[in-house]
Coordinates of C-alpha atoms in Angstrom, one line a residue:
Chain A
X1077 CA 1.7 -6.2 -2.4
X1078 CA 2.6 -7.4 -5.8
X1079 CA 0.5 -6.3 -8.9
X1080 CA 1.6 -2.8 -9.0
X1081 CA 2.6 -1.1 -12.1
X1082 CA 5.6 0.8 -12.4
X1083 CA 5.3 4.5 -11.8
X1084 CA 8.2 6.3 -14.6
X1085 CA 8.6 9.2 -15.7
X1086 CA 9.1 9.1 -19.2
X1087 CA 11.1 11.5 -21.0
X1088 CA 10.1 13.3 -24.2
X1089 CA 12.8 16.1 -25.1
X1090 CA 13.0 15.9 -28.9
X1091 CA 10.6 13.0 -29.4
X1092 CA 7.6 12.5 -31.3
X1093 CA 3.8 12.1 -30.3
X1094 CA 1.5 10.7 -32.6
X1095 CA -2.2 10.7 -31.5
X1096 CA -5.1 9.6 -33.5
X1097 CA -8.5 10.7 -32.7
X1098 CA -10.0 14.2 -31.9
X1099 CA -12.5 13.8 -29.6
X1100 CA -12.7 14.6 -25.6
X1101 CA -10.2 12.2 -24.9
X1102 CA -8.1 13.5 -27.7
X1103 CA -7.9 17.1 -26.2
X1104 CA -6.8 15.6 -22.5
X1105 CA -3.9 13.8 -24.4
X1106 CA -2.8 16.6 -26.3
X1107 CA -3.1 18.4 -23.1
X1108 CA -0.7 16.5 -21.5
X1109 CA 1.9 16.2 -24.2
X1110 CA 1.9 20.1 -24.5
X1111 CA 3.7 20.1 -20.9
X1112 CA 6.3 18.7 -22.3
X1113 CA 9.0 18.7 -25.1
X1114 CA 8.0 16.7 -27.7
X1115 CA 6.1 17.4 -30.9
X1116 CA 2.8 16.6 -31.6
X1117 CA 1.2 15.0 -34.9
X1118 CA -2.1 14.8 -35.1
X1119 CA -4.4 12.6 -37.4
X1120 CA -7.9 12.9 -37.4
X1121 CA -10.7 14.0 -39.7
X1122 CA -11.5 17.5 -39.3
X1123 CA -15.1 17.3 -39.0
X1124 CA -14.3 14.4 -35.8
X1125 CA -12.2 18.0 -34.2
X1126 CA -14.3 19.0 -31.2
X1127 CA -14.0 22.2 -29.8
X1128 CA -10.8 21.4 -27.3
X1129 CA -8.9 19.6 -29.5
X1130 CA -9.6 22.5 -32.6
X1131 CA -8.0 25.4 -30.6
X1132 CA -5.2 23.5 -29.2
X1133 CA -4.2 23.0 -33.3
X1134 CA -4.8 26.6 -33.7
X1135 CA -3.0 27.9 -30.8
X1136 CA -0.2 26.1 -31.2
X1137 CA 1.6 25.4 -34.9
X1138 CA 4.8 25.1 -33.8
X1139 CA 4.0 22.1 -31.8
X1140 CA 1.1 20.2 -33.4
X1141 CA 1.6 19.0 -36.5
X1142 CA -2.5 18.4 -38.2
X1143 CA -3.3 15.8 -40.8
X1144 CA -7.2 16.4 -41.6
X1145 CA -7.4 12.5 -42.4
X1146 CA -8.1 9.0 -40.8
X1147 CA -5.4 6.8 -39.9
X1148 CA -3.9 5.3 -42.7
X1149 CA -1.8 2.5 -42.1
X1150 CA 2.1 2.1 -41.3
X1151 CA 3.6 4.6 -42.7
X1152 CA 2.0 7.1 -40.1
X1153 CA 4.3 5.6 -37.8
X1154 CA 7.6 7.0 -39.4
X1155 CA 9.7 8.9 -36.6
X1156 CA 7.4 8.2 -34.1
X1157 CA 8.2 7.6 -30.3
X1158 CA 5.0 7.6 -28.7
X1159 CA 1.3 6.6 -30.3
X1160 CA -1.9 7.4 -28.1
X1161 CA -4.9 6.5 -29.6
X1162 CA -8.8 8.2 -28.6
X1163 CA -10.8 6.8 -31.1
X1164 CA -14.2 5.5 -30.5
X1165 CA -13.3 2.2 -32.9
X1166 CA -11.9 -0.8 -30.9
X1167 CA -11.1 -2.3 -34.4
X1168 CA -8.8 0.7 -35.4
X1169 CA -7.3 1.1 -32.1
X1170 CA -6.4 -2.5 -32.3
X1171 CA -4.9 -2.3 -35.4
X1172 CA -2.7 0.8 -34.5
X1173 CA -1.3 -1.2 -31.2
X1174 CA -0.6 -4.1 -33.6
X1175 CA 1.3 -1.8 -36.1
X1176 CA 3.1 -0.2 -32.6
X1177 CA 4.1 -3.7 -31.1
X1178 CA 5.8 -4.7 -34.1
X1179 CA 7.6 -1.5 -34.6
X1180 CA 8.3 -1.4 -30.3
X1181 CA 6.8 1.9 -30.4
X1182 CA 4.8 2.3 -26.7
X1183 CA 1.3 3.2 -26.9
X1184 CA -1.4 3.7 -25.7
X1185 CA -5.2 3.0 -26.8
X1186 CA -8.2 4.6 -24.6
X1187 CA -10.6 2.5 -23.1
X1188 CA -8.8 -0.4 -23.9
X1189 CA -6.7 -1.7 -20.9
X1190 CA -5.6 -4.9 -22.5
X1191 CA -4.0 -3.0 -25.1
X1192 CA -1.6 -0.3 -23.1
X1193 CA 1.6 -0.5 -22.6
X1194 CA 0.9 2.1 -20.6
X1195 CA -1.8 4.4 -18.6
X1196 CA -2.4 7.7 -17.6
X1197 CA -3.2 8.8 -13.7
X1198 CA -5.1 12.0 -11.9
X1199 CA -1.8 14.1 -11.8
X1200 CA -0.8 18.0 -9.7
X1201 CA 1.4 20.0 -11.1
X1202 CA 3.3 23.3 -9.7
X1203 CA 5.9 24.6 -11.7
X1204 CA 8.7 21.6 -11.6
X1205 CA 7.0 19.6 -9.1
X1206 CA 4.7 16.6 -10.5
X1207 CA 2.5 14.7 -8.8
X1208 CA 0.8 11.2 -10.2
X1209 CA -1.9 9.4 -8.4
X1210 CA -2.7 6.0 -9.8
X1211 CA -5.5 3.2 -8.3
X1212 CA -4.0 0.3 -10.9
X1213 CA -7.4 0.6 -12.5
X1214 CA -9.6 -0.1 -9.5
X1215 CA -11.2 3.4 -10.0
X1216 CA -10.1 6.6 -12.0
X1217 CA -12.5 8.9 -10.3
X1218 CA -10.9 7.7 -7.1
X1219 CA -7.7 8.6 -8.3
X1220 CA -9.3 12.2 -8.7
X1221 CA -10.5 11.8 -5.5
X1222 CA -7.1 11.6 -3.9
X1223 CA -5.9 14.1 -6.0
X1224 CA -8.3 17.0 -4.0
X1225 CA -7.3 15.7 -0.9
X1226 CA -3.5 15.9 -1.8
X1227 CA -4.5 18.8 -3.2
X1228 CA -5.0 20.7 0.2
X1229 CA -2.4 18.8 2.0
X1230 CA -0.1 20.9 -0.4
X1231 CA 0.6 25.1 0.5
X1232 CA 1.5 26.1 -3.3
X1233 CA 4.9 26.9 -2.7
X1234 CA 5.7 23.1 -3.0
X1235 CA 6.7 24.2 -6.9
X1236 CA 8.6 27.1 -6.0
X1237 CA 11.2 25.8 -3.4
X1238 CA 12.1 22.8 -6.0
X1239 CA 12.3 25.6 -8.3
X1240 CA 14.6 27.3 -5.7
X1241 CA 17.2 24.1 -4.9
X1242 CA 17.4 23.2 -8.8
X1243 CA 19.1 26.8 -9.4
X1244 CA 21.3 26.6 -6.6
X1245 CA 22.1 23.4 -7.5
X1246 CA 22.8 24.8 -11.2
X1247 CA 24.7 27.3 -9.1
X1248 CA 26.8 25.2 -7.0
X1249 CA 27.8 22.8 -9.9
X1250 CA 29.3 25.8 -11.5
X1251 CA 31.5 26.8 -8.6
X1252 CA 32.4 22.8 -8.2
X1253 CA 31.9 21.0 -11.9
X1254 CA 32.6 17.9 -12.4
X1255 CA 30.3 14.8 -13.1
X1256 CA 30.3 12.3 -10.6
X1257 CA 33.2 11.3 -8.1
X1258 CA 34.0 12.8 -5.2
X1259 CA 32.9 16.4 -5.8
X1260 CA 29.4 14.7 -7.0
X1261 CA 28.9 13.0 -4.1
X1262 CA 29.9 16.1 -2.0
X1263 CA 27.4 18.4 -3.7
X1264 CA 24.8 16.1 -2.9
X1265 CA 25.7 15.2 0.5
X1266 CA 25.5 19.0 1.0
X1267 CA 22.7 19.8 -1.1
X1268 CA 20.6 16.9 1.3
X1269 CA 21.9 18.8 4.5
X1270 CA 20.1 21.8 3.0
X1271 CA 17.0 20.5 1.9
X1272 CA 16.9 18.0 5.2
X1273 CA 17.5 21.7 7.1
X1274 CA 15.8 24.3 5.9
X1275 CA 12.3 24.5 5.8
X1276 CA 10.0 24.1 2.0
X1277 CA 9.2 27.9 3.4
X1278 CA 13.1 29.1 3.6
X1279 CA 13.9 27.2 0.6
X1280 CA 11.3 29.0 -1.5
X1281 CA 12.2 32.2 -0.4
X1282 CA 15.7 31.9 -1.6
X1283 CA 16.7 34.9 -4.2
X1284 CA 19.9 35.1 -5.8
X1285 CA 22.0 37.3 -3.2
X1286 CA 20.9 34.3 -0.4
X1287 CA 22.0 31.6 -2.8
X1288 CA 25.6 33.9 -3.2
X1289 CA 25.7 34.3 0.5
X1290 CA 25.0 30.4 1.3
X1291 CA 27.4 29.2 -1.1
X1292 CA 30.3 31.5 -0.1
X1293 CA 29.6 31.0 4.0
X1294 CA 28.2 27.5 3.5
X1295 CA 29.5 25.2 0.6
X1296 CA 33.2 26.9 1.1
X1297 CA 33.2 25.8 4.8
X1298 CA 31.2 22.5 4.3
X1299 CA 29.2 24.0 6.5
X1300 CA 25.1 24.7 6.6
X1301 CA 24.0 27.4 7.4
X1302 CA 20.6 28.7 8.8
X1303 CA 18.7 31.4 7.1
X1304 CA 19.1 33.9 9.6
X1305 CA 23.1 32.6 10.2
X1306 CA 23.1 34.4 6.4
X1307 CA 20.8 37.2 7.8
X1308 CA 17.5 36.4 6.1
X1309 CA 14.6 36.2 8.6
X1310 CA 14.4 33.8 10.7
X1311 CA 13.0 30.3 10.3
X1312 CA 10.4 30.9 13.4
X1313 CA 9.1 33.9 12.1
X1314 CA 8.8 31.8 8.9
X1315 CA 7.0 29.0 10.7
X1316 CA 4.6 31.4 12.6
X1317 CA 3.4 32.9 9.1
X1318 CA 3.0 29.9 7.5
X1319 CA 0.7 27.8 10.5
X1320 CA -1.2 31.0 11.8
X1321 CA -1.0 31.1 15.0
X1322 CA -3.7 33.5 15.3
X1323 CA -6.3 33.4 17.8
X1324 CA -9.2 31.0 16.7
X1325 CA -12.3 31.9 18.0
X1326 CA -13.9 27.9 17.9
X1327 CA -16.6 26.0 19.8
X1328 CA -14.3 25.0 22.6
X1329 CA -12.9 28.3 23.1
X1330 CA -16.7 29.7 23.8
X1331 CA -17.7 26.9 25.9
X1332 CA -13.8 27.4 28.0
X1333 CA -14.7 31.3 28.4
X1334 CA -18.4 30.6 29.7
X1335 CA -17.7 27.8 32.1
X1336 CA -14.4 30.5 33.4
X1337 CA -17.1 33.2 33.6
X1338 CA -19.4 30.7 35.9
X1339 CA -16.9 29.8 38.3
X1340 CA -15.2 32.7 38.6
X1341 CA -18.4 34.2 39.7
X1342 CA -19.6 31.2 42.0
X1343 CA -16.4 31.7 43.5
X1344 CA -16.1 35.1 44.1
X1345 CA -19.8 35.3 45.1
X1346 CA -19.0 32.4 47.6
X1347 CA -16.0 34.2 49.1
X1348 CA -18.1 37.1 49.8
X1349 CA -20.8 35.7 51.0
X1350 CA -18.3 33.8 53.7
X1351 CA -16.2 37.0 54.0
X1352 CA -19.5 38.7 55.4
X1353 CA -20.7 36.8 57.6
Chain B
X346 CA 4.6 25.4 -18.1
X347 CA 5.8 22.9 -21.1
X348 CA 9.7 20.5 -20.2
X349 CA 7.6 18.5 -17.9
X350 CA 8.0 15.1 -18.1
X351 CA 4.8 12.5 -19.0
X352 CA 3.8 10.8 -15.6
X353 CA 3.0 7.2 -17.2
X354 CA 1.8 3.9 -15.2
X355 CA 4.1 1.5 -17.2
X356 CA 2.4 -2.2 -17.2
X357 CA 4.7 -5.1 -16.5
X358 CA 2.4 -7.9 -16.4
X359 CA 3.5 -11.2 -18.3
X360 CA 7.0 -9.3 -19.0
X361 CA 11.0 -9.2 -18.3
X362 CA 13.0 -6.7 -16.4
X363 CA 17.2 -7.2 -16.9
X364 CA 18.8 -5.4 -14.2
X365 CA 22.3 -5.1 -14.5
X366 CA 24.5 -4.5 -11.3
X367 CA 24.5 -5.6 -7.9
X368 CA 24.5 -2.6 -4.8
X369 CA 22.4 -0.1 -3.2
X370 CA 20.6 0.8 -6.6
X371 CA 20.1 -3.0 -7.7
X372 CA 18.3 -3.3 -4.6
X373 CA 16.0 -0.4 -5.1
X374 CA 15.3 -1.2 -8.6
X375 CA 14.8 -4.7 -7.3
X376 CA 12.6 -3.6 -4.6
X377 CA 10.6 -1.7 -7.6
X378 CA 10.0 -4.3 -9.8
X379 CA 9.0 -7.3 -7.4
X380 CA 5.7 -4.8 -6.3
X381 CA 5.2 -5.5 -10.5
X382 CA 4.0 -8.8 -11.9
X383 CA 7.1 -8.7 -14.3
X384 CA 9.9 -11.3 -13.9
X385 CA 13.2 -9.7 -13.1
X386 CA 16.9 -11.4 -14.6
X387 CA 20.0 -9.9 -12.1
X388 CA 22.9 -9.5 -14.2
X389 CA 26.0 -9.1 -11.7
X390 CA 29.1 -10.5 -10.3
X391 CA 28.6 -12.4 -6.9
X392 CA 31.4 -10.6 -5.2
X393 CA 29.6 -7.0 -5.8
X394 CA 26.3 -8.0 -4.2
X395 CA 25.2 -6.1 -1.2
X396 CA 23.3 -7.8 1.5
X397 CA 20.2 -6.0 0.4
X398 CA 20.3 -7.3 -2.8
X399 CA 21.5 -10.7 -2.0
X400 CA 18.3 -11.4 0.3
X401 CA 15.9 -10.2 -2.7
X402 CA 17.8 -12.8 -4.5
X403 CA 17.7 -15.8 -1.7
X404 CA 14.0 -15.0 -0.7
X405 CA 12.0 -14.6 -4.4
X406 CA 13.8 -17.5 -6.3
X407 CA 10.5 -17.6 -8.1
X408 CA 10.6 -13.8 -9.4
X409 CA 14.6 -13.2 -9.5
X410 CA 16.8 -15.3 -12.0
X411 CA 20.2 -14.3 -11.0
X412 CA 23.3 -14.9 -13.4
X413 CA 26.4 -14.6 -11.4
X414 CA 28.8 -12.8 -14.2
X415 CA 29.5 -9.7 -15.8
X416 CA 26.7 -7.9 -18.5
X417 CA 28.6 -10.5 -21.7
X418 CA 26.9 -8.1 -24.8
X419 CA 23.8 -8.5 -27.1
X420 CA 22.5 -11.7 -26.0
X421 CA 21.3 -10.9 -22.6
X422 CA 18.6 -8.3 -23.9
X423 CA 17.0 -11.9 -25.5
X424 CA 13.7 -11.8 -24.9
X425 CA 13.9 -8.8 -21.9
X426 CA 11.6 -5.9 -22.3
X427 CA 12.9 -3.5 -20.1
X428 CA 16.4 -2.7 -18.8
X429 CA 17.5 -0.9 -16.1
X430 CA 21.5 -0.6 -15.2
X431 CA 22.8 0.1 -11.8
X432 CA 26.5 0.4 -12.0
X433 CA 29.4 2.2 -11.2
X434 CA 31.2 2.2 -15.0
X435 CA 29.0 4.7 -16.9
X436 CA 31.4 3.3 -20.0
X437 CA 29.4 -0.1 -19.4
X438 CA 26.0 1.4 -18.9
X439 CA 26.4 3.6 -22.5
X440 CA 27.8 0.3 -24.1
X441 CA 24.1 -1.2 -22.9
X442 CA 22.0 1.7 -23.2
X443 CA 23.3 1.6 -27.3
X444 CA 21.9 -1.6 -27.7
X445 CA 18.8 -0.7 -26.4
X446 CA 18.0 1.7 -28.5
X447 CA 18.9 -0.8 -32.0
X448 CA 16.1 -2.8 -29.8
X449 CA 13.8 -0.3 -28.8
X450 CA 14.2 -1.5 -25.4
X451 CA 13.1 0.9 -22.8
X452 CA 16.3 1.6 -20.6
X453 CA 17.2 3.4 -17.5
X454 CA 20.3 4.1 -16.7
X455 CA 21.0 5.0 -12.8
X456 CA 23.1 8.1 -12.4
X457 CA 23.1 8.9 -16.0
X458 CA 20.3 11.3 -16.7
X459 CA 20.9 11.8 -20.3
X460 CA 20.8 8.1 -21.1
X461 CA 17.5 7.0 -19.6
X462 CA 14.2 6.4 -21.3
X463 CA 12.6 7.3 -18.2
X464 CA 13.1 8.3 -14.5
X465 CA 12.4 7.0 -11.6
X466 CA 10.6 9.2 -8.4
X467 CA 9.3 9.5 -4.6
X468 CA 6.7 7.1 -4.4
X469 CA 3.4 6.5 -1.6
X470 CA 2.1 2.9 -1.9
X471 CA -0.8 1.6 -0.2
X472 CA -2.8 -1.1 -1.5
X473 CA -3.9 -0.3 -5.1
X474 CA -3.4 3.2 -4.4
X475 CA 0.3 4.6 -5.4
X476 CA 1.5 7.9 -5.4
X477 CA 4.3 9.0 -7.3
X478 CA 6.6 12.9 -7.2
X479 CA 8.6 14.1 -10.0
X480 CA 11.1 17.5 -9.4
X481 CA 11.4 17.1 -12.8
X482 CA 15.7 16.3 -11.8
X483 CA 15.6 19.4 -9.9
X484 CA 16.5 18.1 -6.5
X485 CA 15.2 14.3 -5.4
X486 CA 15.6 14.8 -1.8
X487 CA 12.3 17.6 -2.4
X488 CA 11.0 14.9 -3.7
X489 CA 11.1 12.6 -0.9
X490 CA 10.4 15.6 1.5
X491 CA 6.8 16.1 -0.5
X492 CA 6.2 12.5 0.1
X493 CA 6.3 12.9 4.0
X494 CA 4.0 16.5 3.7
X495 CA 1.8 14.3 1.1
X496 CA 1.6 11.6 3.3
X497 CA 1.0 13.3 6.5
X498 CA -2.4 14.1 4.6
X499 CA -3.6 10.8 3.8
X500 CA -5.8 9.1 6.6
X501 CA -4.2 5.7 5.7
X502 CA -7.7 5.0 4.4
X503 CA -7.4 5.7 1.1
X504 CA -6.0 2.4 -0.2
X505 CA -8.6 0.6 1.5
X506 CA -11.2 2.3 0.1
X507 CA -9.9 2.3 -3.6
X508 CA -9.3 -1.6 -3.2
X509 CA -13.8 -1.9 -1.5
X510 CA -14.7 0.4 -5.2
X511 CA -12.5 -2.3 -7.3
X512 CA -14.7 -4.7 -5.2
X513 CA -18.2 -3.1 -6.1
X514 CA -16.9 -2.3 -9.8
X515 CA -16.1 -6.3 -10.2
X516 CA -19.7 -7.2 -8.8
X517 CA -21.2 -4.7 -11.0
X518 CA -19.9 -5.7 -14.0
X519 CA -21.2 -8.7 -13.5
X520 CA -24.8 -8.1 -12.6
X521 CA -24.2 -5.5 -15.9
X522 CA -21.6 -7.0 -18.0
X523 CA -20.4 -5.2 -21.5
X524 CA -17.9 -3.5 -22.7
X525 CA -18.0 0.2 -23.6
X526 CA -21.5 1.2 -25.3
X527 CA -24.1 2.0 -23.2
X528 CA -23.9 0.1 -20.4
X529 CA -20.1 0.9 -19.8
X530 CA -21.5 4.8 -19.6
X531 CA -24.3 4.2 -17.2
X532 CA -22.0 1.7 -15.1
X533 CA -19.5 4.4 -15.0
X534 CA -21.9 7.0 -14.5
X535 CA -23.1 5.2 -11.3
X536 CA -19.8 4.3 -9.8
X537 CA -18.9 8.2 -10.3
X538 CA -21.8 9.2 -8.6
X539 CA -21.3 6.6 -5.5
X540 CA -17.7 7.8 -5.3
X541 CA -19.0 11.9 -5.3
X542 CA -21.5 11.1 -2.7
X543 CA -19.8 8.8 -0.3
X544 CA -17.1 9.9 1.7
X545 CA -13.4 7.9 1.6
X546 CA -14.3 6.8 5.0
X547 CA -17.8 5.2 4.0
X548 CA -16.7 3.5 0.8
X549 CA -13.7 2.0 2.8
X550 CA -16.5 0.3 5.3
X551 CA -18.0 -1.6 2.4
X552 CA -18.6 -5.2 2.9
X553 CA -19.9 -7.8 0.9
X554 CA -23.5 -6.9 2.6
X555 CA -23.2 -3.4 2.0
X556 CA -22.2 -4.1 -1.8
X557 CA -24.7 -6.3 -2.0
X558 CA -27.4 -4.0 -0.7
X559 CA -25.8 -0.8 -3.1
X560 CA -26.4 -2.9 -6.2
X561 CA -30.1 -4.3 -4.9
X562 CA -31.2 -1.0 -3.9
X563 CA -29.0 1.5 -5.5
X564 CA -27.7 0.1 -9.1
X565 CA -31.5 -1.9 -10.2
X566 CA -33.4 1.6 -9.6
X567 CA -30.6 4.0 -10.9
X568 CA -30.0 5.5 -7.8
X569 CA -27.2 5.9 -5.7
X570 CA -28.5 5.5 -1.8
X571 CA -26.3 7.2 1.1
X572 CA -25.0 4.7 3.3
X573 CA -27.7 5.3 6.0
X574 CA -30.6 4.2 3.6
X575 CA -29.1 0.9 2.8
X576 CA -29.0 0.3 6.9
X577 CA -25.2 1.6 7.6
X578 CA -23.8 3.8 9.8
X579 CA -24.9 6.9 9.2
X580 CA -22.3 9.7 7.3
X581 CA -22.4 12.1 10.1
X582 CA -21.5 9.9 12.6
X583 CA -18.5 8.4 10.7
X584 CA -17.0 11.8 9.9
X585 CA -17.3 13.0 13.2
X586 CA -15.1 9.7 14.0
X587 CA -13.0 10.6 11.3
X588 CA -12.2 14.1 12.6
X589 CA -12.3 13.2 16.1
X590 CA -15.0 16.0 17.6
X591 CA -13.5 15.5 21.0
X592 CA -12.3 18.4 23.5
X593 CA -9.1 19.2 23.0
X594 CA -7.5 21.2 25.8
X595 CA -5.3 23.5 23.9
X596 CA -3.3 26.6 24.4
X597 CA -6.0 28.7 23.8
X598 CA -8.8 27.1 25.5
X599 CA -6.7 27.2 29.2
X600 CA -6.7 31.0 28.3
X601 CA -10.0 31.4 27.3
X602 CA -10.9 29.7 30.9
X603 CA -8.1 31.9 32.6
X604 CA -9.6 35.0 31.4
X605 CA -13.3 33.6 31.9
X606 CA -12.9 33.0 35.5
X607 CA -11.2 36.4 35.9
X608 CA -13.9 38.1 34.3
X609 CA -16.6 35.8 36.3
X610 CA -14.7 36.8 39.2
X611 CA -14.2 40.8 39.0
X612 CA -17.9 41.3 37.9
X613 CA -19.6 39.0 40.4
X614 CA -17.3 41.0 43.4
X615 CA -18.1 44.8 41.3
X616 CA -22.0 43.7 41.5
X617 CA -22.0 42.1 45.3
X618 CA -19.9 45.8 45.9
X619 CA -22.6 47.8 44.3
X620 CA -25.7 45.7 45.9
X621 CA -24.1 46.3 49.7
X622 CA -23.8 49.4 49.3

């Protein structure tokens, strides 16, 4: 299937955000920009502030930075990396995206498709783990849709064992430094055994004296270990928690139990009757 | 939790993607793009083309312009809106990813982190529907591991069912065209109701009969019918398809019938004991 667009994600450490608007839409995009690094200008009249958007400026200073005012023209764009536009004016929007293409800054206007160089999906997120569910515009509350379902697919400790594997990898590259190469492509080669291993379960349960223990039994002998080989509990025990394996009480357990109570007494009742004769 | 990245669906309709570099990662990137719309140039010697790569390049002559020589400087960004590198010299890759930046040219450079503009990820593609995980850079094989749990909970459905809403969005828009204002709330409005009402299952049996029949019945009075009103199968019977309502002789069921028939069996002898004598 060709059509697709390209799933990326973009990196904002030290760059600039400008969005224009303060509406609704405003609030979800300041929303998202607060997860990351960059800084936030905002530029909107004060009285066009709903409720979302006003406590996000007040709550955070040190990342917003408010202009009470409507856009006003090119030099807004100074320093700027990013512009997302929420305004209810297609004219304005237009005009900004104009300003943006000439400049080569990306942007994005919403409710205008035609204009973005870019959109926005349903997304999960759990601690470094994100998750972005696109439908290429055939239908956002689809993409929300999804989203539930993946939702429960998920146990929420997804986050935490990526969380787990990027500080032993942090951990490892300081007992083995060196970008690239040979050591780099031995770290990951081992790193892959690991993760290809160990369960998301044993991996989120590592604590710093595991991560000690793997890397002086494992990494130093090239070698993976289990959990238990490092004398953590083992991965059954692990695997037992996590799926239940309690007793369900369901439909086709009742109907199994009755139909056993029925012939076990037809059968013994038969017997006996035979036996006495 | 803010150092996330911003999950964007970059569009590539209409534009140019220069990858530079010929092996495994060419291929992927390759592989990428031609799901796009963009056009793609291949910047690489002949003699460092891997067999991946080099059947992308024989099989989508119309999509791939492929320029048999080393990245030659400044001129090759002409007219190009997105770069992606995928070689071995990082010395080469810098050299490019500089010029990018004087351009504003979106880059990513493969195996140098610091350098890129954006990151690639894990992706789920099926049909209009794509999926795509982010660790964030701590630990890519988690990502590709959440893909599998991810897609162990998708039905295969869901694409098909995304693509039948694009469907009834098209037809509706016609019956009700507009943009934004009034109309584009009430037609979203509907659409959000069908897709909160129907299951994933139902919406992916739409056909043009059923569409048809949605709009008459459902869109003209401003109401969104279930699927059994409009003369379709009704939802009960397609979830209990869906989740297959069958017996299902488990573990606990041939115990349940174990201790059934030994129950059956013990109080149907205690009773025909008690009644003789």
């Amino acid at each position: 299937m060709s059509g697709h667009s390209l799933l990326i994600s973009w990196q904002l450490k030290d760059k600039n955000v400008l969005i224009v608007g303060g509406g609704e839409i405003a609030a979800q995009r300041i929303d998202s920009i607060l997860h990351t690094e960059a800084q936030i200008t905002l530029v909107a009249p004060s009285d066009g502030l709903n409720s979302r958007t006003k406590q996000f400026v007040a709550s955070h200073p040190d990342r917003i930075s408010y202009h009470d005012r409507l856009f006003s023209g090119v030099d807004e764009l100074k320093n700027i990396d990013m512009v997302l536009t929420a305004l209810d004016d297609p004219e304005v929007s237009r005009e900004i995206v104009d300003i943006c293409r000439t400049f080569r800054i990306p942007v994005n206007a919403a409710d205008i498709p035609p204009l973005c160089d870019f959109y926005f999906g349903a997304q999960i997120r759990d601690g470094p783990l994100q998750i972005m569910i696109s439908t290429n515009g055939k239908g956002p509350r689809m993409a929300s849709l999804i989203r539930d379902r993946l939702q429960k697919g998920l146990t929420g400790i997804e986050g935490g064992a990526i969380q787990k594997v990027g500080e032993l990898r942090e951990l490892l590259k300081e007992r083995a430094p060196g970008i690239g190469g040979e050591v780099g492509k031995k770290r990951m080669k081992w790193m892959t055994k690991l993760c290809n291993t160990w369960s998301l379960e044993e991996l989120a349960m590592l604590d710093k004296e595991t991560m000690s223990k793997l890397l002086d039994q494992g990494w130093k002998q090239n070698a993976v270990p289990t959990l238990k080989d490092i004398g953590g509990r083992p991965r059954h025990d692990v695997d037992k928690a996590r799926t239940g394996d309690s007793f369900v009480f369901s439909k086709q357990v009742f109907f199994a139990s009755v139909i056993g109570i029925m012939t076990g007494s037809l059968c013994t009742a038969y017997l006996m009757a035979v036996r006495r004769q």
